[in-house]
Amino acid sequence: MATFELYRRSAIGMCLTESLDEMVSSGTLSPELAIQVLMQFDKSMTDALETQVKSKVTIKGHLHTYRFCDNVWTFILQDATFKSDECHEQVKRVKIVACDSNLLTQ
Amino acid sequence: MATNVSSVYIHVVDDVISKVRDEFINYGAGESVLNELQALWEMKMMQCGAISGNIERPPLQKNGVPTPVHDLNVPYEGPAEEYETPTAEMLFPPTPLQTPIQTPLPGTADTGMYNIPTGPSDYAPSPISELRNSIDLKSGRPSPYMQPPSPWMNQRPLGVDVNVAYVEGREEADRGSSHQPLTQDFFVNPSGKRKRDDYASQLNSGGYIPQQDGSGDMTIEFSLPQNVVGQDQKSPQGSGSSKFPLNKEAKQHPVLPQYDGVHDEYDDVFNKLFMNSKLNLPIFLFLSHSRHYFFLKIFQFQGGVTNEDYNTPGDHVELRAATPSVGTPKPGKNEVAEDDEPPLNEDDDDDEDLDDLDQGEDEPNTQHLVLALFDKVTRTKSRWKCTLKDGIMHLNNRDILFNKATGEFEF
C-alpha cells in the first residue's frame, strides 16, 4: 500500500527522520528498519489526521504561485489568513503542499 | 477541543512504535533499540516544541509503553535527579577491604597496606560530590548533541570503572558515559591533522609549528648536509632569506607561476633555490597558504645529480599539482596558488528558493507550511478555490491540525 511521504516534512516527521538518521549513522539501526518505521509513520499519521482531528479551517490570501506537478498542488500565498475555531493566524507568506486524496484510496 | 495537537502527536508516536515493534523483533534489533528510538523522537519533539513537556499518556491501554519513557515528559529536574542517585556510597561501595583483616603480624606494614584501600573511600565523597554538583548544574539542560539522559545510560555499572575515570579527574565518570563510543567520537581529532603535525615536528627540529591557518606566511628552512633529516639538534632558521650559501643570481625567473601574488619574496628565494643545482642541501620547504592548504616537499640534491625525493606527506595533504618536476631546477607548478583562482562562483545559486526569490524577512526555519490532501481545486478567472483535508499547518511556530479546509485565493 502506497503511503504519502508528505507528512515527513512536518515537525513530527522531521524529528522522526532525524532520530532515525542518528541511529542509522551510529549503526544502532539498520536502514531497512528505518524505512519501515517511516512508512509506518506515514500510515499512522494519515490515520490519526482522519480520525482524531475534527477541526475546520478557512484560508484566504493572495495567490502568488501555483504549481501542479505529479499530482501534487503547490501554492504559495502571500498575506494569508487562517481562521478556525481554535486559531486565527496571519502570515506574510505560506507554502501549501497538497497531494491528491483520491490516490490514497485506490 | 477534545484533542489538542500534543496528544495527537503522542498518539501517533505510540501507534508507530507499537506497530513497528514486531518488525524490530523479527529483524533482531530488539526492544532496547525501539525504546531508544522512541525516546530520541520524543526528546526532539519536545525540543522543537511540537509537544509540550507534560503529557498524560493513556499508558495502560497501550501495551508496551515502557515506563522509562515517562521520564522524558518530566521537567528537566528528572534527569538531574537520576544523576544524583548514584551517590558516593554507590560509586565507591564499601569494600570488604575496609574491614581490616586480622593478621598475626604486628602491624606497621600491614596497617599501611590496609590504609591504602580505605584511602579512596575517605577522600572520595568530597571530590565526587563537587564534581557531581557541577554536573548537576550542567546536566540540568542536556545539550542536544549529548546522548539523551535516558534510563539505559544510568543502568551502567558504576563500580570499578568509575574509580579509573576518577583518577583521571574527568567528569565522564559520573555520567557513566565514559565507555560510550559516541561521546568519544566527539573528541577524536581527525588523524590527518595529527599526522601532519607529527610529521612536521619530526622533520623540523626546534619546535617549528607548521602554519595551517593561512596567513600567507612563507618560511623556508634549510639544513646543512651534515644534519640529516629529523635530527633534533639543528634549530631551523625561521624565515628564509639569505641564510644559505647560494649564488645570488639575478632574477632569472624560471617560470614560477605565482597566482596569489602576495609573496613577492617567494619568487626570489625560490629561484635561488633551484637555479643552483650544485646545492648539496636537503631542503625543506614549508608553505602555508591562505586557503588552508600546505604541502611539504623535500628536495635532495646530491652532488650534481638531482635526487628527486618526494616525501610529500601523502594523503592528507592536498597537493595542488602532482608537480613531478619540482626537484629539477626548472620548477614546476609547486604553487598552491591555483586553488585560489579562479573563483568558480559555485555558491552563487545556493539556497535560492526557486519558487520565490523574495523570501525576505522570513528565515527558512520559520517558513509557514501547510501539508494536506486536496479534494478539489478549481479556478474561475483569477479566483481559485480549493478544498483540503487532513492537514498539518505550521504557522507562526505553531502546529495546527485540521480535518477540512477551504481556501479562496486571488491570483
Coordinates of C-alpha atoms in Angstrom, one line a residue, chain B residues 27-384:
Chain B
Y27 CA 14.7 -8.2 12.4
G28 CA 16.6 -8.8 15.6
A29 CA 17.0 -5.3 16.6
G30 CA 15.4 -5.7 19.9
E31 CA 13.3 -3.7 22.3
S32 CA 16.1 -1.5 23.6
V33 CA 16.7 -0.1 20.1
L34 CA 13.0 0.6 19.8
N35 CA 12.9 2.3 23.1
E36 CA 15.9 4.4 22.2
L37 CA 14.2 5.5 19.0
Q38 CA 11.1 6.5 20.9
A39 CA 13.0 8.4 23.5
L40 CA 15.0 10.2 20.9
W41 CA 12.0 11.0 18.8
E42 CA 10.1 12.4 21.8
M43 CA 13.0 14.4 23.0
K44 CA 13.5 16.0 19.7
M45 CA 9.8 16.9 19.6
M46 CA 10.0 18.4 22.9
Q47 CA 13.0 20.4 21.9
C48 CA 11.3 21.9 18.9
G49 CA 8.1 22.5 20.7
A50 CA 5.9 20.1 18.9
I51 CA 4.8 18.5 22.1
S52 CA 4.6 20.1 25.5
G53 CA 6.5 18.7 28.4
N54 CA 3.8 17.3 30.4
I55 CA 1.8 14.8 28.5
E56 CA -0.5 12.4 30.0
R57 CA -0.5 9.3 28.1
P58 CA -3.1 6.7 28.4
P59 CA -0.3 4.3 29.4
L60 CA -2.1 1.2 30.4
Q61 CA -4.3 0.8 27.5
K62 CA -1.5 0.7 25.0
N63 CA 0.7 -2.2 25.7
G64 CA 4.4 -1.7 25.5
V65 CA 4.8 1.8 26.6
P66 CA 7.8 1.5 28.7
T67 CA 7.9 3.4 31.9
P68 CA 11.3 4.8 31.4
V69 CA 9.9 6.9 28.6
H70 CA 7.8 8.7 31.1
D71 CA 10.9 10.3 32.4
L72 CA 11.2 12.4 29.3
N73 CA 7.9 14.0 29.9
V74 CA 9.1 15.2 33.3
P75 CA 10.7 18.5 33.5
Y76 CA 14.4 18.6 33.4
E77 CA 14.9 18.0 37.0
G78 CA 14.1 14.4 36.3
P79 CA 17.3 13.5 34.6
A80 CA 19.3 15.5 37.0
E81 CA 17.8 13.6 39.8
E82 CA 18.8 10.5 38.1
Y83 CA 22.3 11.7 38.0
E84 CA 22.1 12.3 41.7
T85 CA 21.0 8.9 42.7
P86 CA 24.3 7.3 42.3
T87 CA 25.7 8.6 45.5
A88 CA 29.3 8.4 46.6
E89 CA 28.4 5.3 48.6
M90 CA 27.2 3.7 45.5
L91 CA 30.1 4.8 43.4
F92 CA 32.5 3.6 46.0
P93 CA 30.8 0.7 47.6
P94 CA 32.0 -0.1 51.0
T95 CA 34.6 -2.6 50.0
P96 CA 35.4 -5.5 52.1
L97 CA 38.9 -4.2 52.3
Q98 CA 37.8 -1.6 54.7
T99 CA 37.5 -4.2 57.3
P100 CA 40.9 -4.9 58.4
I101 CA 42.0 -8.4 58.2
Q102 CA 43.4 -9.7 61.4
T103 CA 46.9 -10.7 60.9
P104 CA 49.3 -12.1 63.4
L105 CA 52.0 -9.7 62.3
P106 CA 52.5 -6.5 64.3
G107 CA 51.3 -4.1 62.2
T108 CA 53.3 -1.4 60.6
A109 CA 53.5 -2.6 57.1
D110 CA 50.2 -4.3 57.1
T111 CA 48.3 -1.4 58.5
G112 CA 50.0 0.7 55.9
M113 CA 48.6 -1.7 53.4
Y114 CA 45.2 -1.5 54.9
N115 CA 45.2 2.2 54.8
I116 CA 45.5 2.3 51.1
P117 CA 42.3 0.6 50.2
T118 CA 40.3 2.8 52.5
G119 CA 42.0 5.8 51.1
P120 CA 39.8 6.3 48.2
S121 CA 36.7 6.0 50.2
D122 CA 37.9 8.6 52.5
Y123 CA 38.6 11.3 50.1
A124 CA 36.1 10.1 47.6
P125 CA 32.9 11.8 48.8
S126 CA 34.0 15.3 48.7
P127 CA 35.6 15.5 45.3
I128 CA 32.9 13.3 43.8
S129 CA 30.3 15.5 45.3
E130 CA 32.0 18.5 43.9
L131 CA 32.1 17.0 40.5
R132 CA 28.5 16.0 40.9
N133 CA 27.4 19.4 41.8
S134 CA 29.0 20.8 38.8
I135 CA 27.5 18.1 36.7
D136 CA 24.1 18.7 38.1
L137 CA 24.3 22.3 37.1
K138 CA 25.2 21.3 33.7
S139 CA 23.0 18.3 33.3
G140 CA 20.0 20.4 34.0
R141 CA 19.9 21.1 30.4
P142 CA 21.3 18.3 28.4
S143 CA 22.6 19.5 25.2
P144 CA 21.0 18.2 22.1
Y145 CA 24.1 16.6 20.8
M146 CA 24.8 14.8 24.0
Q147 CA 23.3 11.4 24.5
P148 CA 19.8 11.9 26.0
P149 CA 19.6 11.3 29.7
S150 CA 17.6 8.3 29.2
P151 CA 17.5 5.4 31.6
W152 CA 19.6 3.0 29.8
M153 CA 22.6 5.2 30.3
N154 CA 22.2 5.2 34.1
Q155 CA 22.0 1.5 34.2
R156 CA 25.6 1.2 33.5
P157 CA 27.6 -0.4 36.2
L158 CA 29.1 2.2 38.4
G159 CA 31.7 0.2 40.1
V160 CA 35.2 -0.2 39.2
D161 CA 35.2 1.9 36.1
V162 CA 34.4 5.0 38.0
N163 CA 37.5 4.7 40.0
V164 CA 39.6 4.6 37.0
A165 CA 37.8 7.6 35.5
Y166 CA 38.0 9.5 38.7
V167 CA 41.8 9.1 38.8
E168 CA 41.9 10.9 35.5
G169 CA 39.8 13.5 37.1
R170 CA 37.2 13.5 34.4
E171 CA 33.6 14.2 34.6
E172 CA 32.6 11.4 32.4
A173 CA 33.0 9.1 35.2
D174 CA 30.0 10.5 36.9
R175 CA 27.9 10.4 33.8
G176 CA 28.7 6.9 33.4
S177 CA 29.2 7.5 29.8
S178 CA 32.8 7.2 29.5
H179 CA 32.5 4.0 27.6
Q180 CA 30.1 5.2 25.1
P181 CA 31.9 5.3 21.9
L182 CA 29.6 8.1 20.6
T183 CA 30.9 10.6 23.0
Q184 CA 34.4 9.6 22.4
D185 CA 33.9 10.2 18.8
F186 CA 33.4 13.8 19.5
F187 CA 36.8 14.2 20.9
V188 CA 38.8 12.4 18.4
N189 CA 40.6 14.6 16.1
P190 CA 40.9 13.6 12.5
S191 CA 44.0 11.6 12.3
G192 CA 45.2 13.5 9.3
K193 CA 45.9 16.5 11.3
R194 CA 47.9 14.7 13.8
K195 CA 50.0 13.1 11.2
R196 CA 50.7 16.4 9.7
D197 CA 51.8 17.9 13.0
D198 CA 53.8 14.9 14.0
Y199 CA 55.5 14.7 10.7
A200 CA 56.4 18.3 10.7
S201 CA 57.7 18.1 14.1
Q202 CA 59.8 15.2 13.3
L203 CA 61.3 16.9 10.4
N204 CA 61.6 20.2 11.9
S205 CA 63.6 20.3 14.9
G206 CA 63.4 23.1 17.2
G207 CA 59.7 23.4 17.6
Y208 CA 58.6 24.8 14.3
I209 CA 54.9 24.8 14.1
P210 CA 53.6 24.5 10.6
Q211 CA 51.1 27.2 9.9
Q212 CA 47.9 25.9 8.6
D213 CA 45.7 28.8 9.1
G214 CA 46.9 30.5 6.1
S215 CA 48.0 33.9 6.9
G216 CA 50.2 33.5 3.9
D217 CA 53.5 33.5 5.6
M218 CA 56.1 31.6 3.9
T219 CA 59.0 30.2 5.6
I220 CA 61.8 28.3 4.1
E221 CA 64.2 26.4 6.0
F222 CA 67.4 24.9 5.2
S223 CA 69.5 22.5 7.0
L224 CA 73.1 21.8 6.2
P225 CA 74.0 18.5 4.7
Q226 CA 75.6 17.0 7.8
N227 CA 72.4 17.3 9.6
V228 CA 70.2 14.5 8.5
V229 CA 66.6 14.9 8.2
G230 CA 64.9 14.7 11.5
Q231 CA 67.7 15.5 13.8
D232 CA 66.9 17.5 16.7
Q233 CA 70.0 19.4 17.1
K234 CA 69.6 21.8 14.5
S235 CA 67.4 24.7 15.0
P236 CA 66.0 25.9 11.8
Q237 CA 66.1 29.4 10.8
G238 CA 62.7 30.7 10.7
S239 CA 62.5 32.9 7.7
G240 CA 64.0 32.1 4.5
S241 CA 66.3 34.7 3.4
S242 CA 70.0 34.9 2.9
K243 CA 71.0 32.1 5.2
F244 CA 72.3 29.7 2.7
P245 CA 75.3 30.0 0.6
L246 CA 73.7 30.3 -2.7
N247 CA 74.7 32.3 -5.6
K248 CA 72.5 35.1 -5.7
E249 CA 71.7 35.0 -9.2
A250 CA 69.9 37.7 -10.9
K251 CA 66.3 37.3 -11.5
Q252 CA 66.4 34.7 -14.0
H253 CA 63.0 33.6 -13.4
P254 CA 62.3 30.1 -14.4
V255 CA 58.6 30.0 -14.8
L256 CA 57.2 30.1 -11.4
P257 CA 53.6 30.9 -11.9
Q258 CA 52.6 32.6 -8.8
Y259 CA 48.9 33.2 -8.8
D260 CA 48.3 34.6 -5.5
G261 CA 50.6 37.5 -5.9
V262 CA 51.2 38.1 -2.3
H263 CA 54.6 36.7 -1.6
D264 CA 57.0 38.7 -3.6
E265 CA 60.0 37.4 -2.0
Y266 CA 58.9 33.9 -2.7
D267 CA 60.0 34.2 -6.3
D268 CA 63.4 35.4 -5.4
V269 CA 64.1 32.8 -2.9
F270 CA 62.7 30.0 -4.9
N271 CA 64.6 31.0 -7.9
K272 CA 67.7 31.0 -5.9
L273 CA 66.9 27.6 -4.7
F274 CA 66.5 26.0 -7.9
M275 CA 68.8 27.8 -10.1
N276 CA 71.7 26.4 -8.4
S277 CA 71.7 22.7 -8.9
K278 CA 75.0 22.3 -7.2
L279 CA 73.5 22.6 -3.9
N280 CA 74.2 19.8 -1.8
L281 CA 71.4 20.5 0.6
P282 CA 68.4 18.8 1.6
I283 CA 65.9 21.5 1.5
F284 CA 62.8 21.7 3.5
L285 CA 60.2 23.9 2.1
F286 CA 57.1 24.9 4.1
L287 CA 54.4 26.9 2.6
S288 CA 51.3 27.9 4.1
H289 CA 48.6 29.3 2.1
S290 CA 45.6 31.3 2.6
R291 CA 43.3 28.5 1.6
H292 CA 44.4 26.2 4.4
Y293 CA 46.5 24.1 2.2
F294 CA 50.1 23.5 2.8
F295 CA 52.4 20.9 1.5
L296 CA 55.8 19.8 2.3
K297 CA 58.4 19.0 -0.2
I298 CA 61.9 17.7 0.4
F299 CA 64.4 18.2 -2.3
Q300 CA 67.6 16.4 -2.0
F301 CA 70.5 17.3 -4.2
Q302 CA 73.5 15.1 -4.0
G303 CA 76.5 16.2 -5.9
G304 CA 75.4 17.2 -9.3
V305 CA 72.7 14.7 -9.5
T306 CA 69.3 15.8 -8.5
N307 CA 67.7 13.1 -6.5
E308 CA 64.1 13.8 -6.6
D309 CA 62.9 12.5 -3.3
Y310 CA 59.4 13.5 -2.8
N311 CA 58.4 12.8 0.7
T312 CA 55.2 14.5 0.5
P313 CA 53.2 13.6 3.5
G314 CA 50.8 11.9 1.3
D315 CA 47.1 11.6 1.6
H316 CA 46.1 14.2 4.0
V317 CA 47.9 16.9 2.3
E318 CA 46.2 18.4 -0.6
L319 CA 48.6 19.0 -3.3
R320 CA 47.6 21.4 -5.9
A321 CA 49.5 19.6 -8.6
A322 CA 51.5 16.5 -8.8
T323 CA 54.5 18.5 -9.6
P324 CA 56.9 15.9 -10.6
S325 CA 59.3 18.4 -11.9
V326 CA 59.8 20.2 -8.7
G327 CA 63.1 18.7 -8.0
T328 CA 64.6 19.9 -11.1
P329 CA 66.0 23.3 -11.5
K330 CA 63.0 24.2 -13.5
P331 CA 60.4 24.4 -11.0
G332 CA 57.0 23.2 -12.0
K333 CA 53.8 24.3 -10.6
N334 CA 54.5 23.7 -7.0
E335 CA 52.5 26.6 -6.1
V336 CA 49.2 26.2 -4.4
A337 CA 48.1 29.4 -5.8
E338 CA 45.8 27.7 -8.2
D339 CA 43.3 26.8 -5.7
D340 CA 42.8 30.4 -5.1
E341 CA 41.8 31.4 -8.6
P342 CA 39.7 31.4 -10.4
P343 CA 36.7 31.6 -8.2
L344 CA 34.2 29.2 -9.7
N345 CA 31.2 31.0 -8.4
E346 CA 29.8 27.8 -7.3
D347 CA 28.0 29.3 -4.4
D348 CA 26.1 31.9 -6.2
D349 CA 22.9 29.9 -6.5
D350 CA 22.9 28.2 -3.2
D351 CA 19.9 28.3 -1.1
E352 CA 17.8 30.3 -3.5
D353 CA 14.2 29.4 -3.2
L354 CA 13.3 28.7 -6.8
D355 CA 9.8 29.4 -6.1
D356 CA 10.1 32.8 -4.6
L357 CA 13.1 34.9 -4.6
D358 CA 12.0 37.5 -2.2
Q359 CA 11.9 35.4 0.8
G360 CA 13.0 38.5 2.6
E361 CA 12.2 38.8 6.2
D362 CA 11.2 35.2 6.8
E363 CA 14.0 32.9 7.8
P364 CA 13.8 29.5 6.4
N365 CA 13.2 27.9 9.7
T366 CA 10.1 29.9 10.3
Q367 CA 8.6 29.3 6.9
H368 CA 5.0 28.7 7.3
L369 CA 3.9 25.4 5.7
V370 CA 0.7 23.5 5.2
L371 CA 0.8 19.9 4.3
A372 CA -2.5 18.4 3.3
L373 CA -4.5 16.4 0.8
F374 CA -6.7 18.1 -1.7
D375 CA -10.1 17.1 -2.8
K376 CA -10.8 19.7 -5.4
V377 CA -9.0 22.7 -6.9
T378 CA -10.9 25.0 -9.2
R379 CA -10.3 28.3 -10.8
T380 CA -12.6 30.9 -12.2
K381 CA -10.7 33.6 -13.9
S382 CA -8.3 34.7 -11.3
R383 CA -10.2 33.3 -8.4
W384 CA -9.0 30.0 -7.1

